[in-house]
Amino acid sequence: MGEDYAATRCPSPIGAPSVSWHDGAVTSVLNDSPFVRACRGQDVPHTPVWFMRQAGRSLPEYRKIRAGVGMLESCRRPELVTEITLQPVRRHHVDAAILFSDIVVPIAAAGVDLDIVAGTGPVVAEPIRAEADLERLRPITPADVDFVAESVKLLVAELGATPLIGFAGAPFTLASYLIEGGPSRTYLKTKAMMYAAPKLWDALLSRLADITLTFLRTQIDAGVSAVQLFDSWAGALSEADYREHVLPHSARVLRGLADAGVPRIHFGVGTAVLLRAMGEAGADVVGVDWRTPLDHATGIIGPDHALQGNLDPAILFAGWDVVRCEADRVLEQGRAAPGHVFNLGHGVMPETDPDVLTRLVAHVHEASAR
């Protein structure tokens, strides 16, 4: 990126000095951060807050720096990833950064011919529909995604006492893109394979679980303080289908990270009927979308899991008085959980006024101060 990157980069987004990514003292500080403590159900000085898609199209500085650079290419440039990830930390003063990447990065690294098309999303050139197609999906090694590890190391050094969240797509959501060939509203081809070809289905999701596990391990080894597994489209399933066809593969990923020493967050959209099952998959924190009140969610999931969420992203367009009132409601309901990380119930919409997000972070910190 050269001069443009150097001109826009801030070496210390929260006022702390830059540090070595492997500094043991910094690891201790990160583990004592409000975000990590909340994920572990420990006492916090205030409810921590970050936003899904906080590093993205709602920020003019993001749109400027991404101009003319494709999404996949952006994810493969560590200095660009670093700058984009830091932007919302500087602007909003959130309690955690999330790595700028995309859920299809590891499957592209596994040999799948795909592109992320603006206005559409991931588009797969040759969808996986038969057993022979599985050969196009090979295992990955950390070397296949070394650009991700480099990005994480750069970020941890820059972020100081602010934790970095790594992430990946869950096997079901990745499978839906691979089978459908792109985004879908009905998931007809995906469900048809799940019902009619269970052996092929399990083989595909097993491969995706291995790829996802390697991808997350690479991020953890490079220094992230937590990871989030996005099963964005699991809400298309019944609880019975989720438990039989999806839960074992998500559990393989989450439980495979049990010894990693970092909190694991599990999130999906439209998953009210799946919350108990998703909690059983092995995460420490369950993300809840805006449809389910957090006090109700913790009653379903149980007292062993912290919660993340869950302000409706559309509320941010309703004026500050409404935003403040609804944020207070989320904070109050979140007190029922052993730990609460304030977030939206899904990602920041591109049209969102960034100033509202900045104001919301300040309000959450002030209103929840212990």
GROMACS .gro file of C-alpha atoms in nm:
model
  370
    1MET     CA    1   0.000   0.000   0.000
    2GLY     CA    2   0.300   0.224   0.044
    3GLU     CA    3   0.250   0.595   0.107
    4ASP     CA    4  -0.131   0.589   0.126
    5TYR     CA    5  -0.119   0.334   0.407
    6ALA     CA    6   0.158   0.513   0.595
    7ALA     CA    7  -0.034   0.840   0.576
    8THR     CA    8  -0.355   0.699   0.722
    9ARG     CA    9  -0.220   0.451   0.971
   10CYS     CA   10  -0.233   0.533   1.342
   11PRO     CA   11   0.034   0.340   1.536
   12SER     CA   12  -0.160   0.338   1.862
   13PRO     CA   13  -0.541   0.338   1.821
   14ILE     CA   14  -0.615   0.357   2.193
   15GLY     CA   15  -0.320   0.561   2.307
   16ALA     CA   16  -0.107   0.266   2.419
   17PRO     CA   17   0.243   0.215   2.281
   18SER     CA   18   0.297  -0.038   2.006
   19VAL     CA   19   0.411  -0.371   2.148
   20SER     CA   20   0.554  -0.699   2.030
   21TRP     CA   21   0.277  -0.945   1.944
   22HIS     CA   22   0.437  -1.213   2.161
   23ASP     CA   23   0.480  -0.992   2.468
   24GLY     CA   24   0.369  -1.202   2.767
   25ALA     CA   25   0.275  -0.895   2.969
   26VAL     CA   26   0.039  -0.783   2.692
   27THR     CA   27  -0.124  -1.127   2.690
   28SER     CA   28  -0.195  -1.088   3.060
   29VAL     CA   29  -0.347  -0.743   3.002
   30LEU     CA   30  -0.562  -0.873   2.718
   31ASN     CA   31  -0.692  -1.158   2.932
   32ASP     CA   32  -0.796  -0.899   3.191
   33SER     CA   33  -0.971  -0.677   2.936
   34PRO     CA   34  -1.346  -0.614   2.979
   35PHE     CA   35  -1.421  -0.806   2.658
   36VAL     CA   36  -1.235  -1.125   2.751
   37ARG     CA   37  -1.357  -1.108   3.111
   38ALA     CA   38  -1.719  -1.075   2.995
   39CYS     CA   39  -1.676  -1.372   2.761
   40ARG     CA   40  -1.562  -1.575   3.061
   41GLY     CA   41  -1.845  -1.458   3.286
   42GLN     CA   42  -1.616  -1.256   3.513
   43ASP     CA   43  -1.676  -0.916   3.672
   44VAL     CA   44  -1.619  -0.620   3.440
   45PRO     CA   45  -1.586  -0.243   3.495
   46HIS     CA   46  -1.844  -0.187   3.220
   47THR     CA   47  -2.024  -0.394   2.959
   48PRO     CA   48  -1.785  -0.429   2.664
   49VAL     CA   49  -1.909  -0.349   2.316
   50TRP     CA   50  -1.805  -0.421   1.960
   51PHE     CA   51  -2.006  -0.447   1.640
   52MET     CA   52  -2.020  -0.715   1.375
   53ARG     CA   53  -1.913  -0.557   1.044
   54GLN     CA   54  -1.774  -0.260   1.237
   55ALA     CA   55  -1.479  -0.252   0.995
   56GLY     CA   56  -1.662  -0.197   0.670
   57ARG     CA   57  -1.883   0.000   0.439
   58SER     CA   58  -2.036   0.233   0.699
   59LEU     CA   59  -1.698   0.409   0.735
   60PRO     CA   60  -1.594   0.663   0.468
   61GLU     CA   61  -1.228   0.592   0.543
   62TYR     CA   62  -1.295   0.225   0.461
   63ARG     CA   63  -1.460   0.304   0.131
   64LYS     CA   64  -1.169   0.530   0.039
   65ILE     CA   65  -0.895   0.280   0.115
   66ARG     CA   66  -1.081  -0.010  -0.051
   67ALA     CA   67  -1.148   0.181  -0.374
   68GLY     CA   68  -1.041  -0.029  -0.670
   69VAL     CA   69  -0.932  -0.329  -0.461
   70GLY     CA   70  -1.142  -0.648  -0.473
   71MET     CA   71  -1.263  -0.803  -0.149
   72LEU     CA   72  -1.056  -1.122  -0.168
   73GLU     CA   73  -0.747  -0.925  -0.266
   74SER     CA   74  -0.808  -0.689   0.028
   75CYS     CA   75  -0.813  -0.985   0.266
   76ARG     CA   76  -0.476  -1.104   0.133
   77ARG     CA   77  -0.288  -0.777   0.196
   78PRO     CA   78  -0.176  -0.771   0.561
   79GLU     CA   79  -0.107  -0.398   0.576
   80LEU     CA   80  -0.447  -0.319   0.426
   81VAL     CA   81  -0.616  -0.567   0.662
   82THR     CA   82  -0.439  -0.399   0.952
   83GLU     CA   83  -0.552  -0.050   0.856
   84ILE     CA   84  -0.914  -0.152   0.797
   85THR     CA   85  -0.933  -0.347   1.123
   86LEU     CA   86  -0.797  -0.049   1.319
   87GLN     CA   87  -1.037   0.206   1.170
   88PRO     CA   88  -1.341   0.138   1.395
   89VAL     CA   89  -1.119   0.108   1.704
   90ARG     CA   90  -0.986   0.458   1.646
   91ARG     CA   91  -1.323   0.605   1.556
   92HIS     CA   92  -1.564   0.427   1.793
   93HIS     CA   93  -1.339   0.324   2.087
   94VAL     CA   94  -1.490  -0.024   2.089
   95ASP     CA   95  -1.365  -0.280   2.340
   96ALA     CA   96  -1.248  -0.529   2.074
   97ALA     CA   97  -1.137  -0.531   1.713
   98ILE     CA   98  -1.240  -0.803   1.471
   99LEU     CA   99  -1.006  -0.917   1.197
  100PHE     CA  100  -1.103  -0.783   0.857
  101SER     CA  101  -1.150  -1.090   0.641
  102ASP     CA  102  -1.428  -1.298   0.486
  103ILE     CA  103  -1.570  -1.639   0.566
  104VAL     CA  104  -1.481  -1.772   0.219
  105VAL     CA  105  -1.108  -1.693   0.252
  106PRO     CA  106  -1.016  -2.042   0.375
  107ILE     CA  107  -1.218  -2.225   0.110
  108ALA     CA  108  -1.055  -2.012  -0.158
  109ALA     CA  109  -0.723  -2.117  -0.004
  110ALA     CA  110  -0.844  -2.478  -0.025
  111GLY     CA  111  -0.862  -2.455  -0.404
  112VAL     CA  112  -1.223  -2.348  -0.469
  113ASP     CA  113  -1.261  -2.112  -0.765
  114LEU     CA  114  -1.473  -1.830  -0.625
  115ASP     CA  115  -1.507  -1.454  -0.619
  116ILE     CA  116  -1.682  -1.208  -0.392
  117VAL     CA  117  -1.900  -1.005  -0.626
  118ALA     CA  118  -1.997  -0.656  -0.511
  119GLY     CA  119  -2.369  -0.638  -0.439
  120THR     CA  120  -2.406  -1.017  -0.456
  121GLY     CA  121  -2.159  -1.192  -0.228
  122PRO     CA  122  -1.952  -1.507  -0.278
  123VAL     CA  123  -2.003  -1.673  -0.617
  124VAL     CA  124  -1.860  -2.022  -0.676
  125ALA     CA  125  -1.759  -2.105  -1.034
  126GLU     CA  126  -1.824  -2.480  -1.002
  127PRO     CA  127  -2.062  -2.570  -0.719
  128ILE     CA  128  -2.015  -2.893  -0.527
  129ARG     CA  129  -2.301  -3.128  -0.614
  130ALA     CA  130  -2.145  -3.476  -0.636
  131GLU     CA  131  -1.882  -3.688  -0.464
  132ALA     CA  132  -1.628  -3.624  -0.740
  133ASP     CA  133  -1.659  -3.250  -0.673
  134LEU     CA  134  -1.510  -3.296  -0.326
  135GLU     CA  135  -1.167  -3.338  -0.483
  136ARG     CA  136  -1.168  -2.965  -0.555
  137LEU     CA  137  -1.181  -2.899  -0.181
  138ARG     CA  138  -0.842  -2.995  -0.038
  139PRO     CA  139  -0.721  -2.958   0.322
  140ILE     CA  140  -0.537  -2.638   0.407
  141THR     CA  141  -0.221  -2.579   0.607
  142PRO     CA  142  -0.121  -2.263   0.795
  143ALA     CA  143   0.108  -2.181   0.502
  144ASP     CA  144  -0.197  -2.151   0.275
  145VAL     CA  145  -0.323  -1.862   0.486
  146ASP     CA  146   0.006  -1.714   0.602
  147PHE     CA  147  -0.120  -1.369   0.504
  148VAL     CA  148  -0.385  -1.404   0.777
  149ALA     CA  149  -0.125  -1.491   1.040
  150GLU     CA  150   0.086  -1.194   0.930
  151SER     CA  151  -0.218  -0.965   0.957
  152VAL     CA  152  -0.294  -1.087   1.308
  153LYS     CA  153   0.065  -1.032   1.424
  154LEU     CA  154   0.068  -0.679   1.286
  155LEU     CA  155  -0.263  -0.603   1.450
  156VAL     CA  156  -0.182  -0.741   1.793
  157ALA     CA  157   0.128  -0.522   1.798
  158GLU     CA  158  -0.077  -0.215   1.706
  159LEU     CA  159  -0.380  -0.278   1.926
  160GLY     CA  160  -0.197  -0.289   2.259
  161ALA     CA  161  -0.456  -0.355   2.531
  162THR     CA  162  -0.747  -0.392   2.286
  163PRO     CA  163  -0.830  -0.759   2.212
  164LEU     CA  164  -0.848  -0.888   1.855
  165ILE     CA  165  -1.122  -1.132   1.755
  166GLY     CA  166  -1.051  -1.390   1.486
  167PHE     CA  167  -1.333  -1.560   1.300
  168ALA     CA  168  -1.443  -1.820   1.049
  169GLY     CA  169  -1.758  -1.941   0.882
  170ALA     CA  170  -1.920  -2.253   1.024
  171PRO     CA  171  -1.935  -2.569   0.810
  172PHE     CA  172  -2.307  -2.538   0.730
  173THR     CA  173  -2.288  -2.179   0.611
  174LEU     CA  174  -1.978  -2.250   0.401
  175ALA     CA  175  -2.148  -2.559   0.256
  176SER     CA  176  -2.451  -2.353   0.155
  177TYR     CA  177  -2.233  -2.128  -0.062
  178LEU     CA  178  -2.045  -2.422  -0.212
  179ILE     CA  179  -2.360  -2.616  -0.297
  180GLU     CA  180  -2.583  -2.329  -0.411
  181GLY     CA  181  -2.304  -2.155  -0.600
  182GLY     CA  182  -2.375  -1.828  -0.420
  183PRO     CA  183  -2.617  -1.666  -0.175
  184SER     CA  184  -2.962  -1.821  -0.148
  185ARG     CA  185  -3.295  -1.739   0.013
  186THR     CA  186  -3.431  -2.093   0.011
  187TYR     CA  187  -3.125  -2.324   0.032
  188LEU     CA  188  -3.309  -2.576  -0.184
  189LYS     CA  189  -2.998  -2.748  -0.326
  190THR     CA  190  -2.830  -2.744   0.015
  191LYS     CA  191  -3.124  -2.908   0.191
  192ALA     CA  192  -3.174  -3.154  -0.094
  193MET     CA  193  -2.818  -3.283  -0.049
  194MET     CA  194  -2.857  -3.292   0.328
  195TYR     CA  195  -3.171  -3.506   0.302
  196ALA     CA  196  -3.101  -3.716  -0.008
  197ALA     CA  197  -2.724  -3.770   0.011
  198PRO     CA  198  -2.632  -3.780   0.381
  199LYS     CA  199  -2.296  -3.952   0.323
  200LEU     CA  200  -2.190  -3.686   0.072
  201TRP     CA  201  -2.322  -3.419   0.308
  202ASP     CA  202  -2.122  -3.550   0.602
  203ALA     CA  203  -1.810  -3.585   0.389
  204LEU     CA  204  -1.841  -3.224   0.270
  205LEU     CA  205  -1.905  -3.080   0.616
  206SER     CA  206  -1.629  -3.291   0.765
  207ARG     CA  207  -1.382  -3.141   0.517
  208LEU     CA  208  -1.511  -2.793   0.591
  209ALA     CA  209  -1.480  -2.852   0.967
  210ASP     CA  210  -1.113  -2.948   0.922
  211ILE     CA  211  -1.048  -2.642   0.705
  212THR     CA  212  -1.223  -2.414   0.955
  213LEU     CA  213  -1.035  -2.562   1.248
  214THR     CA  214  -0.700  -2.504   1.077
  215PHE     CA  215  -0.801  -2.151   0.982
  216LEU     CA  216  -0.897  -2.062   1.340
  217ARG     CA  217  -0.591  -2.235   1.487
  218THR     CA  218  -0.372  -2.025   1.259
  219GLN     CA  219  -0.533  -1.707   1.392
  220ILE     CA  220  -0.502  -1.821   1.754
  221ASP     CA  221  -0.137  -1.917   1.711
  222ALA     CA  222  -0.073  -1.572   1.565
  223GLY     CA  223  -0.222  -1.399   1.869
  224VAL     CA  224  -0.600  -1.336   1.855
  225SER     CA  225  -0.767  -1.312   2.197
  226ALA     CA  226  -1.097  -1.477   2.097
  227VAL     CA  227  -1.264  -1.637   1.796
  228GLN     CA  228  -1.616  -1.623   1.656
  229LEU     CA  229  -1.773  -1.898   1.448
  230PHE     CA  230  -2.037  -1.751   1.216
  231ASP     CA  231  -2.315  -1.991   1.121
  232SER     CA  232  -2.499  -1.709   0.950
  233TRP     CA  233  -2.759  -1.919   0.769
  234ALA     CA  234  -2.826  -2.195   1.024
  235GLY     CA  235  -3.160  -2.028   1.097
  236ALA     CA  236  -3.293  -2.191   0.780
  237LEU     CA  237  -3.300  -2.526   0.964
  238SER     CA  238  -3.531  -2.693   1.213
  239GLU     CA  239  -3.383  -2.792   1.546
  240ALA     CA  240  -3.404  -3.160   1.455
  241ASP     CA  241  -3.219  -3.110   1.127
  242TYR     CA  242  -2.962  -2.886   1.294
  243ARG     CA  243  -2.891  -3.144   1.564
  244GLU     CA  244  -2.860  -3.433   1.320
  245HIS     CA  245  -2.683  -3.276   1.024
  246VAL     CA  246  -2.500  -2.966   1.148
  247LEU     CA  247  -2.430  -2.968   1.521
  248PRO     CA  248  -2.170  -3.250   1.510
  249HIS     CA  249  -1.958  -3.057   1.258
  250SER     CA  250  -1.978  -2.723   1.440
  251ALA     CA  251  -1.895  -2.904   1.764
  252ARG     CA  252  -1.593  -3.058   1.596
  253VAL     CA  253  -1.461  -2.707   1.533
  254LEU     CA  254  -1.550  -2.546   1.865
  255ARG     CA  255  -1.448  -2.840   2.084
  256GLY     CA  256  -1.134  -2.876   1.877
  257LEU     CA  257  -1.032  -2.537   2.016
  258ALA     CA  258  -1.107  -2.623   2.379
  259ASP     CA  259  -0.737  -2.631   2.467
  260ALA     CA  260  -0.655  -2.304   2.289
  261GLY     CA  261  -0.715  -2.085   2.592
  262VAL     CA  262  -0.928  -1.822   2.416
  263PRO     CA  263  -1.305  -1.759   2.438
  264ARG     CA  264  -1.513  -1.912   2.160
  265ILE     CA  265  -1.823  -1.729   2.033
  266HIS     CA  266  -2.094  -1.895   1.823
  267PHE     CA  267  -2.340  -1.682   1.625
  268GLY     CA  268  -2.621  -1.733   1.378
  269VAL     CA  269  -2.916  -1.534   1.239
  270GLY     CA  270  -3.277  -1.639   1.295
  271THR     CA  271  -3.167  -1.908   1.537
  272ALA     CA  272  -3.422  -1.868   1.819
  273VAL     CA  273  -3.523  -2.235   1.798
  274LEU     CA  274  -3.157  -2.341   1.780
  275LEU     CA  275  -3.013  -2.148   2.075
  276ARG     CA  276  -3.004  -2.441   2.315
  277ALA     CA  277  -2.843  -2.665   2.055
  278MET     CA  278  -2.594  -2.398   1.952
  279GLY     CA  279  -2.494  -2.361   2.315
  280GLU     CA  280  -2.425  -2.732   2.327
  281ALA     CA  281  -2.181  -2.708   2.035
  282GLY     CA  282  -1.897  -2.603   2.264
  283ALA     CA  283  -1.881  -2.223   2.262
  284ASP     CA  284  -1.823  -2.008   2.569
  285VAL     CA  285  -2.041  -1.726   2.433
  286VAL     CA  286  -2.358  -1.754   2.225
  287GLY     CA  287  -2.443  -1.464   1.997
  288VAL     CA  288  -2.814  -1.382   1.985
  289ASP     CA  289  -2.984  -1.192   1.704
  290TRP     CA  290  -3.234  -0.912   1.771
  291ARG     CA  291  -3.541  -1.137   1.765
  292THR     CA  292  -3.486  -1.300   2.106
  293PRO     CA  293  -3.459  -1.097   2.430
  294LEU     CA  294  -3.134  -1.176   2.608
  295ASP     CA  295  -3.299  -1.268   2.938
  296HIS     CA  296  -3.516  -1.518   2.750
  297ALA     CA  297  -3.212  -1.646   2.560
  298THR     CA  298  -3.013  -1.717   2.874
  299GLY     CA  299  -3.310  -1.910   3.011
  300ILE     CA  300  -3.296  -2.130   2.701
  301ILE     CA  301  -2.919  -2.170   2.675
  302GLY     CA  302  -2.849  -2.201   3.046
  303PRO     CA  303  -2.624  -2.030   3.300
  304ASP     CA  304  -2.295  -2.168   3.169
  305HIS     CA  305  -2.271  -1.939   2.867
  306ALA     CA  306  -2.213  -1.567   2.832
  307LEU     CA  307  -2.425  -1.391   2.570
  308GLN     CA  308  -2.346  -1.147   2.291
  309GLY     CA  309  -2.595  -0.905   2.137
  310ASN     CA  310  -2.842  -0.790   2.045
  311LEU     CA  311  -2.962  -0.445   1.936
  312ASP     CA  312  -3.155  -0.450   1.607
  313PRO     CA  313  -2.927  -0.282   1.347
  314ALA     CA  314  -3.232  -0.096   1.213
  315ILE     CA  315  -3.274   0.083   1.547
  316LEU     CA  316  -2.965   0.288   1.460
  317PHE     CA  317  -3.175   0.474   1.201
  318ALA     CA  318  -3.455   0.569   1.443
  319GLY     CA  319  -3.301   0.872   1.619
  320TRP     CA  320  -3.086   0.896   1.928
  321ASP     CA  321  -3.364   0.884   2.187
  322VAL     CA  322  -3.483   0.551   2.049
  323VAL     CA  323  -3.127   0.417   2.020
  324ARG     CA  324  -3.052   0.507   2.382
  325CYS     CA  325  -3.377   0.357   2.512
  326GLU     CA  326  -3.329   0.032   2.321
  327ALA     CA  327  -2.963   0.005   2.422
  328ASP     CA  328  -3.067   0.039   2.787
  329ARG     CA  329  -3.322  -0.238   2.736
  330VAL     CA  330  -3.055  -0.468   2.592
  331LEU     CA  331  -2.822  -0.388   2.881
  332GLU     CA  332  -3.093  -0.463   3.135
  333GLN     CA  333  -3.185  -0.794   2.972
  334GLY     CA  334  -2.819  -0.885   2.938
  335ARG     CA  335  -2.776  -0.874   3.315
  336ALA     CA  336  -2.956  -1.209   3.334
  337ALA     CA  337  -2.656  -1.378   3.168
  338PRO     CA  338  -2.332  -1.463   3.354
  339GLY     CA  339  -2.150  -1.238   3.107
  340HIS     CA  340  -2.269  -0.995   2.840
  341VAL     CA  341  -2.090  -0.850   2.539
  342PHE     CA  342  -2.299  -0.571   2.385
  343ASN     CA  343  -2.333  -0.599   2.008
  344LEU     CA  344  -2.589  -0.567   1.734
  345GLY     CA  345  -2.816  -0.856   1.652
  346HIS     CA  346  -2.643  -0.878   1.314
  347GLY     CA  347  -2.392  -0.667   1.121
  348VAL     CA  348  -2.368  -0.291   1.080
  349MET     CA  349  -2.563  -0.183   0.772
  350PRO     CA  350  -2.366   0.014   0.512
  351GLU     CA  351  -2.597   0.317   0.541
  352THR     CA  352  -2.543   0.351   0.918
  353ASP     CA  353  -2.421   0.688   1.042
  354PRO     CA  354  -2.082   0.617   1.205
  355ASP     CA  355  -2.140   0.894   1.458
  356VAL     CA  356  -2.435   0.701   1.599
  357LEU     CA  357  -2.211   0.401   1.658
  358THR     CA  358  -1.950   0.616   1.831
  359ARG     CA  359  -2.219   0.769   2.053
  360LEU     CA  360  -2.365   0.426   2.126
  361VAL     CA  361  -2.031   0.290   2.248
  362ALA     CA  362  -1.990   0.584   2.484
  363HIS     CA  363  -2.344   0.540   2.614
  364VAL     CA  364  -2.303   0.166   2.677
  365HIS     CA  365  -1.982   0.231   2.869
  366GLU     CA  366  -2.139   0.505   3.079
  367ALA     CA  367  -2.474   0.335   3.142
  368SER     CA  368  -2.316   0.003   3.241
  369ALA     CA  369  -2.028   0.139   3.454
  370ARG     CA  370  -2.006  -0.072   3.769
   0.00000   0.00000   0.00000
